[in-house]
Tab-separated table of C-alpha atoms in Angstrom:
chain	number	residue	atom	x	y	z
P	1288	MET	CA	0.611	14.770	22.258
P	1289	CYS	CA	-1.048	14.342	18.886
P	1290	THR	CA	1.280	15.619	16.204
P	1291	ASP	CA	1.625	15.176	12.481
P	1292	ILE	CA	5.397	14.803	12.763
P	1293	ILE	CA	6.682	11.896	10.709
P	1294	GLU	CA	10.037	10.750	9.390
P	1295	LYS	CA	10.020	8.916	6.076
P	1296	ALA	CA	12.808	6.660	4.875
P	1297	SER	CA	12.956	5.064	1.459
P	1298	VAL	CA	13.765	1.392	1.958
P	1299	SER	CA	14.131	-1.707	-0.164
P	1300	GLY	CA	13.471	-5.201	1.056
P	1301	SER	CA	10.463	-7.304	1.988
P	1302	GLY	CA	7.945	-7.451	4.788
P	1303	LYS	CA	5.474	-10.136	5.755
P	1304	GLY	CA	1.871	-9.255	6.450
P	1305	PRO	CA	-1.239	-11.376	6.974
P	1306	ASP	CA	-1.382	-12.128	3.231
P	1307	GLY	CA	2.277	-13.091	2.912
P	1308	TRP	CA	5.416	-11.349	1.775
P	1309	PHE	CA	5.485	-8.107	-0.145
P	1310	SER	CA	8.191	-5.723	-1.253
P	1311	LEU	CA	8.804	-2.573	0.779
P	1312	ARG	CA	9.328	0.944	-0.493
P	1313	GLN	CA	9.102	3.177	2.560
P	1314	ALA	CA	9.333	3.210	6.334
P	1315	ASN	CA	7.229	5.806	8.164
P	1316	VAL	CA	8.556	6.502	11.640
P	1317	TYR	CA	7.115	8.644	14.412
P	1318	TYR	CA	6.946	8.935	18.196
P	1319	ASP	CA	3.389	9.685	19.291
P	1320	HIS	CA	0.275	7.973	20.621
P	1321	PRO	CA	0.245	4.294	19.680
P	1322	PHE	CA	-2.907	2.643	18.466
P	1323	HIS	CA	-2.582	-0.673	20.290
P	1324	ALA	CA	0.352	-0.687	22.734
P	1325	PRO	CA	-0.778	0.297	26.264
P	1326	LEU	CA	1.590	3.275	26.348
P	1327	ASP	CA	1.057	7.021	26.291
P	1328	HIS	CA	3.609	7.368	23.523
P	1329	ALA	CA	5.427	4.865	21.359
P	1330	LEU	CA	7.960	4.727	18.565
P	1331	VAL	CA	5.855	3.581	15.632
P	1332	ILE	CA	7.311	2.155	12.450
P	1333	ASP	CA	5.115	1.421	9.458
P	1334	PHE	CA	6.906	-0.527	6.744
P	1335	VAL	CA	4.837	0.095	3.649
P	1336	GLN	CA	4.727	-0.833	-0.004
P	1337	ASP	CA	2.108	1.668	-1.112
P	1338	PRO	CA	1.964	4.588	1.372
P	1339	ASP	CA	-1.443	5.635	0.031
P	1340	THR	CA	-3.337	2.375	0.543
P	1341	PRO	CA	-4.660	1.511	4.028
P	1342	GLY	CA	-3.526	-1.851	5.331
P	1343	HIS	CA	-0.496	-2.353	3.076
P	1344	ARG	CA	1.981	-2.221	5.913
P	1345	VAL	CA	3.827	-4.048	8.643
P	1346	ALA	CA	3.471	-1.997	11.808
P	1347	VAL	CA	5.251	-2.024	15.158
P	1348	GLU	CA	4.693	0.148	18.233
P	1349	LEU	CA	7.629	0.160	20.674
P	1350	SER	CA	8.295	1.761	24.036
P	1351	PHE	CA	11.055	4.381	24.037
P	1352	ASP	CA	13.544	2.025	25.720
P	1353	SER	CA	12.647	-0.775	23.333
P	1354	ALA	CA	13.243	1.488	20.369
P	1355	VAL	CA	16.682	2.455	21.662
P	1356	ARG	CA	17.552	-1.213	22.183
P	1357	LEU	CA	16.368	-1.972	18.652
P	1358	ILE	CA	18.589	0.761	17.212
P	1359	GLU	CA	21.557	-0.722	19.091
P	1360	ALA	CA	20.675	-4.238	17.928
P	1361	ILE	CA	20.365	-3.136	14.311
P	1362	ARG	CA	23.717	-1.389	14.476
P	1363	ALA	CA	25.351	-4.427	16.134
P	1364	ALA	CA	23.820	-6.786	13.572
P	1365	LEU	CA	25.015	-4.613	10.697
P	1366	ASP	CA	28.510	-4.406	12.192
P	1367	SER	CA	28.775	-8.159	12.731
P	1368	GLY	CA	27.259	-8.767	9.318
P	1369	VAL	CA	29.880	-6.620	7.707
P	1370	ASP	CA	32.588	-8.543	9.558
P	1371	ALA	CA	31.164	-11.869	8.428
P	1372	HIS	CA	30.327	-10.899	4.873
P	1373	ALA	CA	32.834	-8.211	4.109
P	1374	GLN	CA	32.922	-9.263	0.505
P	1375	ASP	CA	29.263	-8.267	0.126
P	1376	LEU	CA	29.032	-5.125	2.172
P	1377	HIS	CA	30.671	-1.782	2.569
P	1378	ALA	CA	32.278	-0.756	5.858
P	1379	PRO	CA	29.765	0.201	8.577
P	1380	ALA	CA	30.527	3.882	8.195
P	1381	ALA	CA	29.507	3.622	4.570
P	1382	ALA	CA	26.445	1.472	5.224
P	1383	PRO	CA	23.358	2.881	3.518
P	1384	ALA	CA	22.066	5.716	5.639
P	1385	LEU	CA	18.358	6.108	6.078
P	1386	GLU	CA	17.292	9.126	4.139
P	1387	ALA	CA	14.992	10.969	6.485
P	1388	VAL	CA	12.707	13.528	4.979
P	1389	ARG	CA	9.887	15.523	6.478
N	403	MET	CA	-40.162	1.091	37.902
N	404	TYR	CA	-37.121	2.346	36.063
N	405	PRO	CA	-37.784	4.382	32.927
N	406	TYR	CA	-36.869	2.862	29.565
N	407	GLU	CA	-33.315	3.468	28.400
N	408	GLY	CA	-31.907	2.682	24.996
N	409	MET	CA	-29.810	4.029	22.187
N	410	ILE	CA	-28.978	3.326	18.598
N	411	ALA	CA	-25.380	3.622	17.453
N	412	GLU	CA	-24.586	3.272	13.782
N	413	THR	CA	-22.470	4.473	10.910
N	414	ILE	CA	-24.124	6.920	8.520
N	415	GLN	CA	-23.145	9.215	5.651
N	416	PHE	CA	-23.490	12.975	5.745
N	417	GLN	CA	-22.608	15.778	3.366
N	418	GLY	CA	-19.216	17.202	4.245
N	419	ASP	CA	-16.611	19.423	2.644
N	420	GLY	CA	-17.233	20.034	-1.054
N	421	GLY	CA	-20.491	18.083	-0.930
N	422	ASP	CA	-18.565	14.850	-0.333
N	423	SER	CA	-20.452	11.982	1.245
N	424	VAL	CA	-18.515	11.452	4.478
N	425	SER	CA	-18.822	8.546	6.899
N	426	ALA	CA	-19.670	9.180	10.524
N	427	TYR	CA	-20.573	7.311	13.676
N	428	VAL	CA	-23.809	8.454	15.291
N	429	ALA	CA	-25.409	7.548	18.610
N	430	ARG	CA	-28.944	8.650	19.552
N	431	PRO	CA	-31.060	7.988	22.642
N	432	LEU	CA	-34.158	5.898	21.985
N	433	GLY	CA	-37.536	6.166	23.644
N	434	THR	CA	-37.685	9.953	23.475
N	435	THR	CA	-39.072	12.489	21.055
N	436	GLY	CA	-36.728	15.117	22.419
N	437	PRO	CA	-35.976	17.885	22.076
N	438	LEU	CA	-32.349	16.874	22.584
N	439	PRO	CA	-29.070	18.800	22.430
N	440	SER	CA	-26.345	17.520	20.117
N	441	VAL	CA	-22.579	17.195	20.090
N	442	VAL	CA	-20.011	16.753	17.312
N	443	VAL	CA	-17.111	14.649	18.633
N	444	ILE	CA	-13.840	15.399	16.833
N	445	HIS	CA	-11.425	12.480	16.873
N	446	HIS	CA	-7.704	12.675	17.553
N	447	MET	CA	-4.750	11.926	15.284
N	448	PRO	CA	-4.974	8.130	15.853
N	449	GLY	CA	-8.187	8.371	13.907
N	450	TRP	CA	-11.813	7.381	13.953
N	451	ASP	CA	-11.150	4.761	16.574
N	452	GLU	CA	-12.863	2.717	19.256
N	453	TRP	CA	-12.289	5.292	21.981
N	454	THR	CA	-13.892	8.023	19.877
N	455	ARG	CA	-16.945	5.826	19.390
N	456	GLU	CA	-17.105	5.186	23.128
N	457	VAL	CA	-17.244	8.953	23.662
N	458	VAL	CA	-20.071	9.265	21.113
N	459	ARG	CA	-22.068	6.613	22.981
N	460	LYS	CA	-21.287	8.316	26.289
N	461	PHE	CA	-23.040	11.446	25.054
N	462	ALA	CA	-26.049	9.401	23.927
N	463	GLN	CA	-26.099	7.807	27.390
N	464	HIS	CA	-26.355	11.329	28.802
N	465	GLY	CA	-29.231	12.305	26.514
N	466	TYR	CA	-27.455	13.859	23.554
N	467	ASN	CA	-27.530	13.080	19.849
N	468	ALA	CA	-23.855	12.713	18.995
N	469	ILE	CA	-21.819	12.265	15.839
N	470	SER	CA	-18.181	11.640	15.098
N	471	PRO	CA	-17.310	12.489	11.502
N	472	ASN	CA	-14.554	10.369	9.996
N	473	LEU	CA	-12.087	13.149	9.259
N	474	PHE	CA	-9.866	10.616	7.478
N	475	HIS	CA	-12.692	9.423	5.198
N	476	ARG	CA	-10.842	10.536	2.087
N	477	PHE	CA	-7.677	8.569	2.936
N	478	GLY	CA	-9.294	5.239	2.107
N	479	VAL	CA	-11.268	2.440	3.676
N	480	GLY	CA	-9.778	0.168	6.305
N	481	THR	CA	-9.336	-0.283	10.012
N	482	ALA	CA	-8.952	2.967	11.972
N	483	ASP	CA	-5.247	2.378	12.577
N	484	ASP	CA	-4.473	1.561	8.941
N	485	VAL	CA	-6.332	4.618	7.661
N	486	ALA	CA	-4.735	6.832	10.320
N	487	ALA	CA	-1.315	5.582	9.196
N	488	VAL	CA	-2.050	6.706	5.641
N	489	ALA	CA	-3.433	10.024	6.861
N	490	ARG	CA	-0.319	10.694	8.907
N	491	SER	CA	1.968	9.840	6.003
N	492	GLN	CA	0.118	12.454	3.926
N	493	GLY	CA	0.123	15.146	6.601
N	494	GLY	CA	-3.441	14.604	7.837
N	495	ALA	CA	-6.614	16.419	6.783
N	496	SER	CA	-6.434	20.150	6.126
N	497	ASP	CA	-7.934	22.570	8.609
N	498	ALA	CA	-10.306	23.895	5.949
N	499	GLN	CA	-11.605	20.420	5.157
N	500	VAL	CA	-12.033	19.525	8.828
N	501	MET	CA	-13.993	22.715	9.495
N	502	ALA	CA	-16.316	22.040	6.545
N	503	ASP	CA	-16.834	18.448	7.689
N	504	VAL	CA	-17.593	19.557	11.248
N	505	GLU	CA	-20.084	22.103	9.934
N	506	GLY	CA	-21.706	19.384	7.815
N	507	ALA	CA	-21.894	17.035	10.803
N	508	ALA	CA	-23.562	19.793	12.846
N	509	ARG	CA	-26.133	20.305	10.056
N	510	TYR	CA	-26.853	16.564	10.133
N	511	LEU	CA	-27.525	16.735	13.879
N	512	ARG	CA	-29.776	19.794	13.619
N	513	ALA	CA	-31.868	18.003	10.989
N	514	LEU	CA	-32.634	15.057	13.288
N	515	PRO	CA	-36.299	15.065	14.346
N	516	THR	CA	-35.352	14.963	18.035
N	517	SER	CA	-32.927	17.917	17.834
N	518	ASN	CA	-33.485	21.028	19.921
N	519	GLY	CA	-31.461	22.966	17.356
N	520	LYS	CA	-28.420	23.425	19.608
N	521	VAL	CA	-25.107	21.806	18.670
N	522	GLY	CA	-21.827	21.813	20.549
N	523	THR	CA	-18.492	20.283	19.715
N	524	ILE	CA	-15.784	18.526	21.712
N	525	GLY	CA	-12.386	17.320	20.580
N	526	PHE	CA	-9.358	15.668	22.074
N	527	CYS	CA	-5.684	16.252	21.370
N	528	SER	CA	-5.460	17.339	17.697
N	529	GLY	CA	-9.269	17.379	17.857
N	530	GLY	CA	-9.002	19.917	20.676
N	531	ARG	CA	-7.077	22.183	18.325
N	532	HIS	CA	-9.819	21.645	15.743
N	533	VAL	CA	-12.388	22.652	18.369
N	534	TYR	CA	-10.548	25.927	18.958
N	535	LEU	CA	-10.574	26.562	15.216
N	536	ALA	CA	-14.275	25.670	15.026
N	537	ALA	CA	-15.068	28.092	17.845
N	538	CYS	CA	-13.388	30.799	15.751
N	539	SER	CA	-14.785	29.852	12.351
N	540	ILE	CA	-18.217	28.163	12.750
N	541	PRO	CA	-20.416	30.719	14.529
N	542	SER	CA	-23.510	28.513	14.169
N	543	LEU	CA	-22.116	26.242	16.895
N	544	ASP	CA	-23.477	26.870	20.389
N	545	ALA	CA	-20.653	25.559	22.633
N	546	ALA	CA	-17.150	24.164	22.339
N	547	VAL	CA	-14.929	22.001	24.530
N	548	ASP	CA	-11.196	21.832	23.810
N	549	CYS	CA	-9.559	18.917	25.626
N	550	TRP	CA	-5.781	19.460	25.695
N	551	GLY	CA	-5.555	20.653	22.111
N	552	GLY	CA	-1.892	21.040	21.192
N	553	GLY	CA	-0.794	23.456	18.508
N	554	VAL	CA	-3.264	26.254	19.313
N	555	VAL	CA	-0.112	28.264	19.866
N	556	ALA	CA	2.233	27.562	16.968
N	557	ARG	CA	5.492	28.930	15.655
N	558	PRO	CA	5.635	30.003	11.996
N	559	ASP	CA	7.786	26.970	11.150
N	560	GLN	CA	5.004	24.702	12.443
N	561	LEU	CA	2.513	26.056	9.918
N	562	ASN	CA	2.064	24.561	6.476
N	563	GLU	CA	-0.348	24.435	3.551
N	564	LYS	CA	-2.828	22.258	5.461
N	565	ARG	CA	-2.465	24.205	8.706
N	566	PRO	CA	-1.781	27.741	7.494
N	567	VAL	CA	-2.769	29.713	10.603
N	568	ALA	CA	-2.101	29.308	14.315
N	569	PRO	CA	-5.552	28.994	15.909
N	570	ILE	CA	-4.674	31.521	18.612
N	571	ASP	CA	-4.339	34.155	15.894
N	572	LEU	CA	-8.035	33.681	15.024
N	573	THR	CA	-9.258	34.288	18.581
N	574	ASP	CA	-10.761	37.676	17.717
N	575	ARG	CA	-13.273	35.820	15.505
N	576	MET	CA	-14.399	33.448	18.283
N	577	GLU	CA	-18.163	33.615	18.805
N	578	VAL	CA	-18.684	30.239	20.490
N	579	PRO	CA	-18.368	29.793	24.292
N	580	LEU	CA	-15.236	27.753	24.934
N	581	LEU	CA	-14.437	25.324	27.740
N	582	GLY	CA	-10.817	24.198	28.031
N	583	ILE	CA	-9.618	21.102	29.896
N	584	PHE	CA	-5.870	20.752	30.442
N	585	GLY	CA	-3.345	18.764	32.469
N	586	ASN	CA	-0.560	20.791	34.034
N	587	GLU	CA	1.985	18.085	33.201
N	588	ASP	CA	1.179	18.218	29.491
N	589	ARG	CA	3.931	19.135	27.045
N	590	SER	CA	1.566	19.890	24.165
N	591	PRO	CA	0.062	22.238	25.121
N	592	THR	CA	2.482	23.288	27.832
N	593	PRO	CA	1.097	25.226	30.824
N	594	GLU	CA	2.820	28.299	29.373
N	595	GLN	CA	0.968	27.867	26.078
N	596	VAL	CA	-2.317	27.503	27.965
N	597	ASP	CA	-1.425	30.726	29.821
N	598	GLN	CA	-0.825	32.434	26.485
N	599	THR	CA	-4.138	31.217	25.071
N	600	GLU	CA	-6.027	32.276	28.185
N	601	ALA	CA	-4.399	35.726	28.101
N	602	GLU	CA	-5.594	36.186	24.521
N	603	LEU	CA	-9.131	35.077	25.398
N	604	GLN	CA	-9.161	37.516	28.322
N	605	ARG	CA	-7.717	40.363	26.265
N	606	LEU	CA	-10.428	39.935	23.655
N	607	GLY	CA	-13.227	39.485	26.192
N	608	LYS	CA	-14.281	36.040	24.981
N	609	VAL	CA	-16.662	33.732	26.823
N	610	TYR	CA	-14.514	30.899	28.112
N	611	GLU	CA	-13.709	28.753	31.131
N	612	PHE	CA	-10.428	26.867	31.606
N	613	HIS	CA	-9.861	24.024	34.066
N	614	ARG	CA	-6.294	22.940	34.642
N	615	TYR	CA	-5.515	19.800	36.599
N	616	GLU	CA	-2.501	19.075	38.782
N	617	GLY	CA	-1.103	15.561	38.550
N	618	ALA	CA	-2.462	15.075	35.043
N	619	GLY	CA	-0.750	15.232	31.695
N	620	HIS	CA	-1.878	14.769	28.140
N	621	GLY	CA	-4.887	12.584	27.365
N	622	PHE	CA	-5.831	11.888	30.964
N	623	PHE	CA	-9.339	10.675	29.981
N	624	ALA	CA	-7.841	7.624	28.226
N	625	THR	CA	-8.793	4.696	30.446
N	626	ASP	CA	-6.529	2.312	28.507
N	627	ARG	CA	-3.353	4.372	28.912
N	628	PRO	CA	-0.944	5.028	31.779
N	629	ALA	CA	-1.915	8.714	31.458
N	630	TYR	CA	-5.390	8.013	32.853
N	631	ARG	CA	-6.105	10.003	36.013
N	632	PRO	CA	-9.458	8.836	37.372
N	633	GLU	CA	-9.995	11.596	39.925
N	634	GLN	CA	-9.180	14.410	37.513
N	635	ALA	CA	-11.025	12.725	34.638
N	636	VAL	CA	-14.242	12.271	36.618
N	637	ASP	CA	-14.154	15.906	37.699
N	638	ALA	CA	-13.402	17.130	34.188
N	639	TRP	CA	-16.195	15.060	32.608
N	640	GLY	CA	-18.494	16.765	35.096
N	641	LYS	CA	-17.279	20.143	33.855
N	642	VAL	CA	-17.870	19.058	30.243
N	643	PHE	CA	-21.474	18.023	30.866
N	644	ALA	CA	-22.151	21.145	32.932
N	645	TRP	CA	-20.852	23.316	30.080
N	646	PHE	CA	-23.025	21.614	27.486
N	647	GLU	CA	-26.034	21.687	29.840
N	648	ARG	CA	-25.500	25.431	30.238
N	649	TRP	CA	-25.176	26.284	26.542
N	650	LEU	CA	-27.125	23.566	24.721
N	651	SER	CA	-30.375	23.501	26.667
N	652	ALA	CA	-33.304	24.597	24.551
C-alpha cells in the first residue's frame, strides 16, 4: 500500500554517503513500498542531515524479517556495549530512547 | 510492409498549481497527425520513477499522448527516490496542489496539435486515490482509471491539512466515468472498502465499472515485484485500454 505514514527520530551521529561522512540529525522510518529492493514492502530507514534536501541521506530498505533481526542486533550490541563500557554508558533500560513523532 | 512506428519521450515543463512551472515526462507517438486521445498518468508515493515513465511510454505505444506530472516537483531536484524521501518526510503533496497539477497537465495535452481534445487519467496506489479525487473535482476530464487507490475510504483520524476530505465523501460531485481495478488480497484498499466505495457509486447513480481480481493483491501490475500477477495484470490492462477507447475516442 502507498501511505504517507512515517516515524521520525531525532538522532546524533554520523553517516557515510557517496561524498564521505556527514553528521546526522534525523532518521525517517517507514514500512511501505521500497524503491530498489525487489520486495512488495520494506522497512525503509533514511538517515538524514537535512530532511528538506534531496540526496542528503543514507538509505536502507530491509525485508520485514531483516528489520526484526536488525532490531535484535542493535539491542544486543547496546547491551554488550554497556557491559564493556559501563563507565561511559547508562544501563540499557536508560539508554536513549528513540523519540518517535508523527 | 509494416507501417512506421515511433515515439518521442521527453521531459517538459507545464503550468501547474499556482502558475508554477512543473516538470513532467511526456511520450507522444510519431508519424501521425492524429487526432489522438490523451492520458495523464499519476505516479505513486515512491515518486516520479522509472515504472511511471514506462507506463507513459506504454500509452504512447498504444497511440495516446501521455504525460506524467512530477507531483513532487516542489520538493527539490534529485533522483526519484531521493525526492520521494523528502516528500514523504514532509507529508507529501496536498490534494489541492495535486488536483491543480493534474488539471494543468490535462490542459497541456489538449493543446498538443495531435490531440482529439479528450483526456483521461490513470493512477496507481496513492495515485489511484488521486484519480478518484480528480473524477470528483475535475469535470473537464473524460475518463478515469483508479488502480487500487488506498485511502478513498478514510477515518477522520486519517485526514489532515493536506488531505482534508475522504474522497468517498465527494462522490456526489463525480462527473467523470470511473474504472476501478482492484486485487481481492489487497489490504489498502481492503475488499470491504471497495464494497463501500462501490455501494456509494451505485447509490448516487455514477458511471463506473469495477474489476476485482482473485489471487492478486496490491500493485499487481508491478513486473519487478513479487506482487506481480501476469494473468490478472494482462486482463486488467485490457480493461484499462477498453475503457479509454470507449470514453476517449473522438
